[in-house]
XYZ file of C-alpha atoms in Angstrom:
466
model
C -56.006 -69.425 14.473
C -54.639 -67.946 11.333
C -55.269 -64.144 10.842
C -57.548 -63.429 7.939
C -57.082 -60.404 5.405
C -54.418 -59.209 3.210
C -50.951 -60.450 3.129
C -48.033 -58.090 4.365
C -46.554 -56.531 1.291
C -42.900 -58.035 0.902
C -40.367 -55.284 0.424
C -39.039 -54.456 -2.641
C -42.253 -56.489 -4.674
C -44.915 -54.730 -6.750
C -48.077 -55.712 -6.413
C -50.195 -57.348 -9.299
C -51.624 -54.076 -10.611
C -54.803 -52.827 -11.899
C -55.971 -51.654 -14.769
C -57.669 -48.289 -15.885
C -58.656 -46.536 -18.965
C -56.767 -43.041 -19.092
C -58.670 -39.956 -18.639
C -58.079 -39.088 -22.552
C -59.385 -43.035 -23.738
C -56.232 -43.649 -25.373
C -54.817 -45.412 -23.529
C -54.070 -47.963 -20.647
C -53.013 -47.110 -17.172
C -51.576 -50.003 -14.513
C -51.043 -48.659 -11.048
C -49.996 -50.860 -8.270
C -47.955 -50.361 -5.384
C -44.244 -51.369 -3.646
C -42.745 -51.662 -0.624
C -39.663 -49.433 -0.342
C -37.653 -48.643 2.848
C -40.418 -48.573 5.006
C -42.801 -46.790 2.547
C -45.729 -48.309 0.338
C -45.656 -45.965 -2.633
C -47.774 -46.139 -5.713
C -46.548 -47.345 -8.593
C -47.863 -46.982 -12.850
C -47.458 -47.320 -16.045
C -49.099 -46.246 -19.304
C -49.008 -48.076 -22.301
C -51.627 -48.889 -25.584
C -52.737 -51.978 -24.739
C -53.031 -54.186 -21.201
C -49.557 -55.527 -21.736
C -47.556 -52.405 -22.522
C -48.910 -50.949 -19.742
C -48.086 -53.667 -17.341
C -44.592 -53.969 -18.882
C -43.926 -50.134 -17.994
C -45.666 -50.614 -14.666
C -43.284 -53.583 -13.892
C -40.216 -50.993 -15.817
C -40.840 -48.122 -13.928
C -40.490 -50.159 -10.517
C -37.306 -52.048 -11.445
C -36.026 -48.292 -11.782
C -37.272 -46.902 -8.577
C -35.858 -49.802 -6.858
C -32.624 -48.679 -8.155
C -33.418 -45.042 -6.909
C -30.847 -44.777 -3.506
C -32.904 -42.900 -0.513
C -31.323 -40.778 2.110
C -30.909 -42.411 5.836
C -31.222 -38.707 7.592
C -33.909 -36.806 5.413
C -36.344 -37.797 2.613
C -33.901 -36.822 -0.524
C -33.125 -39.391 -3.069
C -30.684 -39.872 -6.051
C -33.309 -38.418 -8.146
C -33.356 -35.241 -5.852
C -31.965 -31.908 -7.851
C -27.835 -30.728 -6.824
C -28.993 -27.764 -5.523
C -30.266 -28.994 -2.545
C -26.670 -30.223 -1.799
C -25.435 -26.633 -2.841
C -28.184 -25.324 -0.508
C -26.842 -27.304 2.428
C -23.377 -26.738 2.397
C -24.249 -23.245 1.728
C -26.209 -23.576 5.529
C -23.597 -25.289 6.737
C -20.905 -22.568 6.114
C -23.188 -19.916 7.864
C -24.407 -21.895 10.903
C -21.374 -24.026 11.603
C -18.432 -23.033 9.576
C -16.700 -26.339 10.051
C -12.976 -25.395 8.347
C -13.186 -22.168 10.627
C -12.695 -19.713 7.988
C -12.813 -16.371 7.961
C -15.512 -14.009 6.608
C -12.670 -12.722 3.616
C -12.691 -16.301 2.585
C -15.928 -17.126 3.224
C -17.086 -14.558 0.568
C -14.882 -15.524 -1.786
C -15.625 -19.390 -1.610
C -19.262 -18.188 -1.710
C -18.426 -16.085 -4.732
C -17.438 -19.504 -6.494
C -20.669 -21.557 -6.006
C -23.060 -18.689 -6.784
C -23.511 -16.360 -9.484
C -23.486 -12.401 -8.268
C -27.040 -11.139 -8.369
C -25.755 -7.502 -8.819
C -27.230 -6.714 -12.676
C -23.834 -5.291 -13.803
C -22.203 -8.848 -13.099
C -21.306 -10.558 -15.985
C -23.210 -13.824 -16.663
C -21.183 -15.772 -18.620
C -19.035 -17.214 -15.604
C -18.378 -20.363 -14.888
C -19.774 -21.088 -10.743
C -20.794 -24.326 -9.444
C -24.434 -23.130 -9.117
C -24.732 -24.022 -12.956
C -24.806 -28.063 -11.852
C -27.754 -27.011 -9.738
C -30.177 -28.405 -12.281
C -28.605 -32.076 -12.530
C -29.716 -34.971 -10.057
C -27.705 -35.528 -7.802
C -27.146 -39.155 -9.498
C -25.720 -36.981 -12.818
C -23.450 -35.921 -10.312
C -20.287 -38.530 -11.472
C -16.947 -37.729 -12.227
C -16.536 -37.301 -16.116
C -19.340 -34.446 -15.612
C -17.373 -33.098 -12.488
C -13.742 -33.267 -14.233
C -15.367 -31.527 -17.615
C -16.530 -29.025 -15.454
C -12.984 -28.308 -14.199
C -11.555 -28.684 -17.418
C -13.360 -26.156 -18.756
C -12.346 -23.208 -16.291
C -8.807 -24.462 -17.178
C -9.613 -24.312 -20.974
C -9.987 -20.393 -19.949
C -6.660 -20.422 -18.158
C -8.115 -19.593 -15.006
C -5.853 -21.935 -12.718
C -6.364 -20.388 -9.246
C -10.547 -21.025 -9.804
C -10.288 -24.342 -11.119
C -7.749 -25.414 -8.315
C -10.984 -23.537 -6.106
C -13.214 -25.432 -7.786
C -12.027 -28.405 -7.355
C -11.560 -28.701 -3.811
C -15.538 -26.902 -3.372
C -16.448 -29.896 -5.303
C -14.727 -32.777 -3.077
C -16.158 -30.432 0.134
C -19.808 -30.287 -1.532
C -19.690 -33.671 -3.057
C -19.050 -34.901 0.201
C -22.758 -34.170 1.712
C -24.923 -36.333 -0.414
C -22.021 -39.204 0.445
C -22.951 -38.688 4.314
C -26.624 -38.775 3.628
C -26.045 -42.521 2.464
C -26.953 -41.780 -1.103
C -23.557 -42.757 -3.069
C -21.000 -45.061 -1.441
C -17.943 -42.702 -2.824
C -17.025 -39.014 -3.645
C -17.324 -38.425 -7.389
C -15.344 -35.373 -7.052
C -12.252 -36.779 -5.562
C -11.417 -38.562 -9.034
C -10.498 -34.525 -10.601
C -7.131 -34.711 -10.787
C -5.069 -32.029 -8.809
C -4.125 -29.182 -10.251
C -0.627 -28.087 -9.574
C 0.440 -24.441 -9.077
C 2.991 -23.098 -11.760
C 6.378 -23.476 -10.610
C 7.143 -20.569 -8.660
C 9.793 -17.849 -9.517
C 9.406 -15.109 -6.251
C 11.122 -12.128 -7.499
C 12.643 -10.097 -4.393
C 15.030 -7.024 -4.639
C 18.756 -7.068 -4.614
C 21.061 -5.040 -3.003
C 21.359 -2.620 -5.521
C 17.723 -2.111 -6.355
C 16.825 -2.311 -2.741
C 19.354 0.746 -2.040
C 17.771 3.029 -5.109
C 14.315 2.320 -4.315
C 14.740 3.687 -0.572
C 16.382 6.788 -1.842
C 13.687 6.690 -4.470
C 10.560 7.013 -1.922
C 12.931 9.936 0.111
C 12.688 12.165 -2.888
C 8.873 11.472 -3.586
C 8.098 11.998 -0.062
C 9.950 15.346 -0.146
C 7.593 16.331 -2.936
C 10.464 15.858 -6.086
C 9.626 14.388 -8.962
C 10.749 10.550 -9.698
C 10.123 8.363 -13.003
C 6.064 8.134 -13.505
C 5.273 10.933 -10.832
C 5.763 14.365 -11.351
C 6.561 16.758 -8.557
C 3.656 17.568 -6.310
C 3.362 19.144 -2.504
C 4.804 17.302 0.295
C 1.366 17.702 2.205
C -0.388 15.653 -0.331
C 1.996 12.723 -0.480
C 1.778 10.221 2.183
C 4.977 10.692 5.114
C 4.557 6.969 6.430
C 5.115 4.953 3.612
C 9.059 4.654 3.823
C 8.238 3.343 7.193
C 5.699 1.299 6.054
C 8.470 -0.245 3.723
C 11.118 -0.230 6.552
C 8.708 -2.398 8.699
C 7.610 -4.111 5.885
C 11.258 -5.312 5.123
C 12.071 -5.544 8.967
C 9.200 -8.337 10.121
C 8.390 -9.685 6.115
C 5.015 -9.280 7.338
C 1.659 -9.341 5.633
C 0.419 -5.795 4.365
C -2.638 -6.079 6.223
C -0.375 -7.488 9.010
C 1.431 -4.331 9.394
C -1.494 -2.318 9.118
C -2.977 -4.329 12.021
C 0.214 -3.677 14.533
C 0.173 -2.204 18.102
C 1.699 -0.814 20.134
C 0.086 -2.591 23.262
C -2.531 -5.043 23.458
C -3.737 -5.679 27.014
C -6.666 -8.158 27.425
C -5.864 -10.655 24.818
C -8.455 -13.561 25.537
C -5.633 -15.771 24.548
C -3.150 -14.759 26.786
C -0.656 -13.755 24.717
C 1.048 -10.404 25.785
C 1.320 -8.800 21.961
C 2.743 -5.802 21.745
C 5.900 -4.000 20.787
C 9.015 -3.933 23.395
C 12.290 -2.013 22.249
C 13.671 -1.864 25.286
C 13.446 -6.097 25.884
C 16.734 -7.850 26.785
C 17.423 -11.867 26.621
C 18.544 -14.021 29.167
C 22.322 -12.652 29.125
C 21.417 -8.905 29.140
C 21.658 -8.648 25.293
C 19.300 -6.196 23.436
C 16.400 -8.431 21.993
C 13.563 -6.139 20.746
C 10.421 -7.839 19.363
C 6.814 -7.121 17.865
C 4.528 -9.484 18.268
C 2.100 -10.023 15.196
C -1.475 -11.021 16.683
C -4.007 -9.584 14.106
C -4.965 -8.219 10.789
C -6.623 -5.096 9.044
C -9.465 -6.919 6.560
C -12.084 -5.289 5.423
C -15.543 -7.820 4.895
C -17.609 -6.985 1.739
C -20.266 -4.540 3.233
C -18.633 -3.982 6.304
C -15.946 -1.937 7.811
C -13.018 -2.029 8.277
C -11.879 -4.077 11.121
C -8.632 -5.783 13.202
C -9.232 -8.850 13.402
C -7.580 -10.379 16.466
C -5.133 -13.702 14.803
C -3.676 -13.429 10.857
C -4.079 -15.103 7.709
C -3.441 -18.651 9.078
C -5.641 -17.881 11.964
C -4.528 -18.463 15.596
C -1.185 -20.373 14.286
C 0.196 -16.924 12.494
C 0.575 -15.274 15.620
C 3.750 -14.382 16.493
C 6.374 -12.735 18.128
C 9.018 -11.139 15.627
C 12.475 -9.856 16.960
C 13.635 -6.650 14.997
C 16.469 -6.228 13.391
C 18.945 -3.758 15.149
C 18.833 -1.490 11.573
C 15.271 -1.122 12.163
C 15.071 0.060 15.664
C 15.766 3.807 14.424
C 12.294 3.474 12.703
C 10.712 1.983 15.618
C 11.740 4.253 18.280
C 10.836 7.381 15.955
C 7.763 5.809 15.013
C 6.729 5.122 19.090
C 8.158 9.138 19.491
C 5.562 10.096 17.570
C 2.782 7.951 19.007
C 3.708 9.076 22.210
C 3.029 12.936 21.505
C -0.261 12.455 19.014
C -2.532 14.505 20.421
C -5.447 12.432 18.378
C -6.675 9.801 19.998
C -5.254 6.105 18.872
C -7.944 3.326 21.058
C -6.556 0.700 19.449
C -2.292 2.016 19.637
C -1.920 1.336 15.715
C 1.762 1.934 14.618
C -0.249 3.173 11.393
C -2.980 4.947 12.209
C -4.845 6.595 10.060
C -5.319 10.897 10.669
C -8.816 10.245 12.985
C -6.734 7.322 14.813
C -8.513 4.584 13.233
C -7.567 1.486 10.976
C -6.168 2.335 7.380
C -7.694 0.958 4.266
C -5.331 -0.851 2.273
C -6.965 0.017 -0.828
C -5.918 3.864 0.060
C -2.168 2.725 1.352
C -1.630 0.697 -2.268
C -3.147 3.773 -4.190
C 0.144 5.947 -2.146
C 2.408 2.860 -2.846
C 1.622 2.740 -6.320
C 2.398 6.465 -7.054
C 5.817 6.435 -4.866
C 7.138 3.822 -6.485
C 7.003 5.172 -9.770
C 7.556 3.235 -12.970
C 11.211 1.611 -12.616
C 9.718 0.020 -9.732
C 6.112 -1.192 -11.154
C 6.852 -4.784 -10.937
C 7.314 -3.839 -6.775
C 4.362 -4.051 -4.388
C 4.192 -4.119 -0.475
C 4.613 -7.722 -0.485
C 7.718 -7.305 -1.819
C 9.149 -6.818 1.114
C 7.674 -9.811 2.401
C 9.752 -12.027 -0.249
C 12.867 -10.123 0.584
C 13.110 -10.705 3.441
C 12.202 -14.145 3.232
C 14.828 -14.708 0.619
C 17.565 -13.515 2.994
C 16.597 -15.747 5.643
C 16.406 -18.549 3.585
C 19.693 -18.195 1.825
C 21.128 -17.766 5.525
C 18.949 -20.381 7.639
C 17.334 -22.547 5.307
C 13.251 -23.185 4.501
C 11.998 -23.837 8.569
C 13.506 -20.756 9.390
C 11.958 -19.056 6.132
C 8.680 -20.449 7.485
C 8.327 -19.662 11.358
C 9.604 -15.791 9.580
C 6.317 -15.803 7.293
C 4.133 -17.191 9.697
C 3.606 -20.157 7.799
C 2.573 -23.628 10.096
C 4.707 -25.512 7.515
C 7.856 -25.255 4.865
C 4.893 -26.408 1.943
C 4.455 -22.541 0.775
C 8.078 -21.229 1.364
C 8.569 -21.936 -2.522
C 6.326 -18.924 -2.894
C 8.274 -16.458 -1.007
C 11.692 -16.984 -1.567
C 13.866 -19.984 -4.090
C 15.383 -22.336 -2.045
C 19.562 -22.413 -2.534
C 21.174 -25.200 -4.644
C 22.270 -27.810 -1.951
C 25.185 -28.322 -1.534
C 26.290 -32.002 -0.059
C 28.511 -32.595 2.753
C 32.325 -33.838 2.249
C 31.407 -36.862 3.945
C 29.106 -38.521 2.063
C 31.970 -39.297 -0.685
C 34.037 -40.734 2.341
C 30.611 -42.827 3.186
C 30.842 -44.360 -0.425
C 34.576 -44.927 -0.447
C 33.709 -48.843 0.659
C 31.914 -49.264 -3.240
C 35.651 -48.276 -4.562
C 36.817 -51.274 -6.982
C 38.743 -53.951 -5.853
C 42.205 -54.880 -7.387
C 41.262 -58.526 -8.815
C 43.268 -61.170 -7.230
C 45.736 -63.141 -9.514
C 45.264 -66.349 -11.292
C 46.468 -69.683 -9.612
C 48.163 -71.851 -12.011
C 48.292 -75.380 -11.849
C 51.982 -76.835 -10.953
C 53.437 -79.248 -13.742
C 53.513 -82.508 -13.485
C 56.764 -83.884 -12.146
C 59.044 -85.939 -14.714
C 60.288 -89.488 -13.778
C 63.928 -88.788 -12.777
C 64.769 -92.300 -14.517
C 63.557 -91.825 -17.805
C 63.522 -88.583 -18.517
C 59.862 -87.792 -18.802
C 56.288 -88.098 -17.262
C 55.381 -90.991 -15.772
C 52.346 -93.037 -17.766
C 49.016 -93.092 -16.569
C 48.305 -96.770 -15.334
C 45.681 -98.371 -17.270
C 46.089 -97.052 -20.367
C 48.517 -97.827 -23.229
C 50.593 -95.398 -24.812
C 50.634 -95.576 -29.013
C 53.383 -95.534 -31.094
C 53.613 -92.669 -33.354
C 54.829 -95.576 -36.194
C 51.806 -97.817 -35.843
C-alpha cells in the first residue's frame, strides 16, 4: 500500500510558493522552500504584484543554488574573508604547519593585520583590508590589484610577502571544498632585484681593522671623536675577527659557546682548538647550533638551531689566522670570575646574552663614516666571496649555512666561467670538410677510320648544304 502524505522534496527544486501581503501592504511576498545539500531552507521573494514576486522567489533560488557550501563546517561562498584570515591566523598558533619561528611568525602576522598600537600609522596596506569581501570576491584580478598596489609604492620585499600569504591563505577556503582552484596562485612572481653583494677588498679590509684598533684605544677616527677607552666596547674587533673567520650570522655569533653538553639532538656543539684530523693535522672547529633573537615582548633568548632551523647547524673549521683570537678569547673565559651558564664567547658584563640592538649601536660608532656602507654582515659576504672565488657556489653555501646554492647570489657574485680546453677539441668533428672534386665525363672516342665520332644509329645526319 502506497504511503499517503507529502512528497519528498527533490533536491535542488523550490517548491510552488505562497503568497503573503508584506507587513507594510505594499507589497507581495512569495516564500517557499528548497532542498540544498541535505538542508530544506526557506526561500522568498518580494515583488509589486503576484508575478514579480514569484519571479524573484524563483531568482533568488537559481542564485542560492549557485552559492558553493563547505564539506567540513557550515561556511559558504557568500561567507565574509575574514573568517579565512581568522583560521589561518588559528592555524599558525595551534599548529604552525611551515615550523616557523616566533621572529617570523610576528612578522608574517604583522602583514595580515593592522597594529592596534594608536601611534601606528593606518594608511598601510595588510591583507586584513580584504576581510570585508566574500570569500567568492576573492578571484584573482582583485588579488593581483592588491599586489600591484604595494608594488606601485615600491615596497618589493612586502608584496613578494604578500603574495605568497595570499597563495598560503587562499589555500583554506580551497580545502573546505568551496572553490575548485587557488585564486592567488595566478599573481605573478615577483623577482628580487638582481643582486650586487658588496664585500671588502684587501685594501679596505686592512684599514678598517687598524681603524677599530684606534677607536678601541679611545683615538679619534672619521665620524667619532676621541672618547675614554672604558666607554667604548673592547670586543668588537673580535666580534669582526669571528665574524670574518666563520661568515656567520650576527645573531649567530652572538649565540656561540663554548660547550654545549645535553644537546637533545645529539650533536656535540662546541668549540675545540686543540682538535686534530685523521693524519694528526691541526683541524680546529666551532660548531654553530643556535641563535641570539629576541621575540617582540619577550627576552632575549638562544634559541637552540639558526635561521634555517635544524639544517643551519653546523660545524665550522677556523682558519689558522683566527686561532690567536680564539685562544685569547677562551683565556679570558677561563679566568671570568662572573658567572657565564650558558659559556657565551660574547657575553654580556652579568654573563648573559647580548642584545644586538646594543652591539650595532657600538658597531655603528667604531666604524665611523668611511666605513658607513659596512655592517656586521659584512663580514658574512666577505667571506663568502673568498670562498666562492676559490671553491665555487656549493662550497659558498655549506659556508653560509644555506640548504641550497639558490641564495648564494646574495652573499657573494659568482666568477665569470671560464670553459674547459676541451670542449673546443669536442667540437673539432663540426670543422668543414674540403669538398670533393668534380667527376667529368670522358669524351667520346673518335672512329679511328674516319676521323671522327661514330653516328648514332637511327638517326640521320643533315647536311649543312641542304
Amino acid at each position: 500500500m502506497a504511503k499517503r502524505g507529502r512528497p519528498p522534496m527533490r533536491e535542488g527544486v523550490p517548491t510552488n510558493p505562497t503568497y503573503h501581503a508584506s507587513r507594510n501592504g505594499k507589497s507581495i511576498v512569495a516564500r517557499g522552500y528548497m532542498r540544498l545539500n541535505g538542508k530544506t531552507e526557506p526561500m522568498q521573494g518580494t515583488g509589486a504584484t503576484r508575478t514579480a514576486a514569484r519571479d524573484a522567489y524563483f531568482e533568488n533560488a537559481e542564485k542560492r543554488k549557485s552559492v558553493r557550501r563547505s564539506e567540513v563546517n557550515d561556511y559558504t561562498t557568500d561567507s565574509k574573508f575574514r573568517v579565512v584570515i581568522d583560521a589561518w591566523h588559528t592555524r599558525q598558533l595551534k599548529k604552525n604547519p611551515r615550523n616557523r619561528d616566533q621572529g617570523s611568525l610576528e612578522i608574517y602576522f604583522s602583514e595580515v593585520f593592522h597594529s592596534k598600537d594608536p601611534r601606528a600609522p593606518k594608511d598601510v596596506i595588510k591583507i586584513e583590508d580584504l576581510a570585508d569581501f566574500s570569500i567568492r570576491e576573492m578571484t584573482a584580478p582583485r588579488l593581483i590589484a592588491h599586489v600591484d598596489a604595494i608594488l606601485d609604492l615600491g615596497f618589493r620585499v612586502k608584496a613578494q610577502r604578500h603574495r605568497l600569504l595570499l597563495i598560503e591563505i587562499m589555500a583554506i577556503p580551497k580545502q573546505w571544498g568551496l572553490i575548485d582552484t587557488n585564486p592567488a596562485e595566478a599573481i605573478e612572481e615577483i623577482r628580487d632585484k638582481p643582486a650586487a653583494p658588496r664585500g671588502l677588498t684587501a685594501d679596505e679590509l686592512s684599514r678598517l681593522r687598524a681603524q677599530l684598533q684606534r677607536w678601541v684605544a679611545g683615538e679619534p677616527i672619521p665620524g667619532t671623536p676621541a672618547g675614554r677607552m672604558s666607554d667604548r666596547d673592547k670586543t668588537i674587533p673580535d666580534l669582526f675577527e669571528v665574524g670574518l673567520a666563520l661568515t656567520c650570522r650576527p645573531g649567530e655569533i652572538l649565540g656561540l659557546v663554548w660547550d654545549e653538553p645535553g644537546r637533545e639532538d645529539g650533536v656535540s656543539g662546541g668549540i675545540d682548538l686543540d682538535a686534530v684530523d685523521e693524519n694528526g693535522d691541526p683541524a680546529p672547529y666551532a660548531w654553530v647550533t643556535g641563535i641570539a633573537k629576541q621575540v617582540r615582548g619577550q627576552s632575549i633568548t638562544r634559541q637552540p638551531h639558526t635561521k634555517t632551523g635544524e639544517d643551519g647547524i653546523r660545524c665550522m673549521p677556523i682558519p689558522e689566522w683566527a686561532l690567536p683570537v680564539f685562544r685569547r678569547l677562551q683565556d679570558e673565559h677561563l679566568a671570568r670570575k662572573t658567572p657565564n651558564p650558558l659559556n657565551l664567547v660574547f657575553p654580556s658584563r652579568e654573563g648573559t646574552l647580548r642584545y644586538l640592538n646594543n652591539v650595532r649601536r657600538a658597531w655603528n660608532n667604531a666604524r665611523g663614516t668611511e666605513f658607513e656602507w659596512v655592517t656586521l654582515g659584512t663580514t658574512r659576504k666577505t667571506g663568502a666571496g673568498t670562498v666562492m672565488a676559490e671553491l665555487g657556489s656549493k662550497a659558498t653555501a655549506e659556508q653560509l649555512g644555506h640548504t641550497s646554492e639558490k641564495n648564494v647570489k646574495y652573499y657573494a657574485k659568482a666568477p665569470a666561467r671560464i670553459v674547459p680546453r676541451a670542449n673546443a677539441k669536442a667540437l673539432s668533428s663540426l670543422a668543414p670538410k674540403p669538398a670533393p672534386e668534380p667527376v667529368r665525363a670522358a669524351p667520346a672516342d673518335p672512329d679511328p677510320a674516319r676521323g671522327y665520332a661514330p653516328e648514332i644509329p637511327g638517326k640521320r645526319r643533315k647536311s649543312k648544304g641542304r
